Amino acid sequence: MEDEKGELLKKVIDTINETAAISDYSTTVKKQYCNLARRLKLLTPMFEEMKESKEGLSEETLKALVFFKEGLESAKDLLRFGSEGSKIYLVLEREKVMKKFQEAASHLEQALSGISCENLDISDEVKEQVELVLTQFKRAKGRVDPADVELHKDLLSLYNSSNDVSIGPTILKRVAEKLHLLGIDDLTRESLALHEMVAASGGDPDKSIEKMSMLLKKIKDFVQTENPDMGSSVGEKSHSSSGSGQPSSNGSQKSLIIPDDFRCPISLELIRDPVIVSTGQTYERSCIEKWLEAGNNTCPKTQQTLASSILTPNYVLRSLIAQWCEANGIEPPKRPSGKSTSACSSADCSKIQTLLVKLTSNDPEDQRSAAGEIRLLAKRNADNRVAIAQAGAIPFLVRLLSTPDSRTQEHAVTALLNLSICDNNKGAIVSSGAVPGIVLVLKKGSMEARENAAATLFSLSVVDENKVTIGASGAIPPLVMLLNEGTQRGKKDAATALFNLCIFQGNKGKAVRAGVVPILMRLLTEPGGGMLDEALAILAILASHPEGKAAIGAADALPVLVDVIVNGSPRNKENAAAVLVHLCAGDQNHLAAAQELGLMGPLTEMAQSGTERGKRKAAQLLERMNRFLEQQKLAQAQAEAEAQVQAEAEAQAHAQGIGERAAQAIGTSACSSMSQPTSTITADES
């Protein structure tokens, strides 16, 4: 039963991740399909927590999960067609498409309703998120955004026209622009999509598909007439700004204006190797790397502080620039192959080969000096990092992680850290089996080696699947130990690695069981410790896990968190409130304690002037505290009413007792007065 549960949940999570990877939906269905994909992605934490939980699932929940998985498969096929299918078909057959979409959404909503969150071992935050998604599904059911009437009408007129004479260029232009069929790549993709529909029909396509193919030919002929180069879209050529011309490939000078979006904001030249920084801006790789290597930590264009130095290749822009170059007779930038290409100097490349020979020698001195030099070369620039990896140095560096020589070990792990800055090297490092070796250094290396091992794990954990690998390798306990006993830099490295790893739900329990919560609480209260930001950020992640919530509650965190909300920075207030939301969920004692500590006032202020997330968390807490106060007042009123009834009953009983005793006394007195004369007479008579 447990295996069935785990396998089923794994398939559901994998399918959701596959749907999330689908993008570039046709504009005619983009809004609905993006919303569906986003809602499905929001359900991932629930399924991950269900998978992590040791509790079994009821038969009803398992049936609902199977039903949900069936709906998920249908939704995935639908979303994929919205991305890769024929744009013309999506417009002309909109009613059919939207009907399938509604059926898929209804199926998912019905299946999700059958999963009772109240009976599941999942966090309150996840329960709230699932309720929100379910509400969105219910609201979206039966609601379809209005179609582009003009586009549908134009396509129908083209679809039904029997000759080319009756087709005006205005209509063709409008259709081509709205469907984004302006370049050779777009037209080829549409042609392939229609061919696939023909293949799916078993070679006997519907007449409508044949007519759609003819319609596409009309659009293609028009675009070729308007744009003979067929290398880029009309729209791309129109977005231009002043700039220097570029020579054409045949040697003649052709005055060109480079579009602003194709220029690097630093060099103002045409981007050859576009990369995206954490603020979302795109730069020429070599330019932004020089900027970062100079010690800058801000985005040159926006001046915002960069959250990380990770550079992500912008393949979409690269493709657009390549099309523009081809259309204008300029040699396009070379497309990257599976491995990055290196432009390091011949002297450096020769040096790397020499160092590689020394790395593989049996002489410890040679190994130590080679690892140290590779460490420095990898730190110097991106080209060296690519060249070192291509030369095959990574597996040899991984072997040196287990060497008894502490200095060699330190050089090796630091070299891997520097190499991991290059995104393409991350996969090569992990696939070379480096993680167990890095964990070994983290446990037993010198303090500097341990710090760099923690930094390496952070760098590698940027890739989501690596979070699972690193967590399963036993990295979390030694990271917690470094957080506890390391230098200031070591604590920072450990904290950033733990934060990143604990984004994955399965690692949260491991961190709690490794004893991270008491250490984080100490860091929160350490005067001048400089770890307040990191400690709160990790606590905010752990609080959503049942074990994390219990550990934080047991650590008497409430007074400290309230103090942060009163006196902390906006970001720290936000994280403190996020922890309190989980602590106070269904816990009367914590709500009462928060009330006694005077949290209502600061929360009210935060709900008005905090960060956006802080406002939401403050509003949630205020709602729970107000509900608690109302329950307290109601309970107090009920207690007072019961006390009054009890008092009245006691008074009545008391009065009744007095009456009974009085009556008894009167009765006794009467009996005495009647028996006395009789005694006297008897005496006289005797």
XYZ file of C-alpha atoms in Angstrom, residues 10 43 72 78 141 148 215 310 426 429 438 466 514 533 554 648:
16
model
C 5.797 10.499 -7.750
C -0.456 21.904 -5.877
C -3.578 15.631 -15.231
C -4.027 19.936 -23.902
C -15.436 26.535 -14.453
C -10.589 37.708 -30.753
C -4.536 28.950 -45.755
C 24.235 33.183 -11.264
C 27.171 22.173 -12.259
C 30.392 18.190 -11.089
C 32.238 17.564 -0.741
C 20.536 18.687 -6.990
C 19.801 17.591 12.856
C 18.425 37.776 8.594
C 9.205 24.012 21.898
C -29.141 31.678 41.444
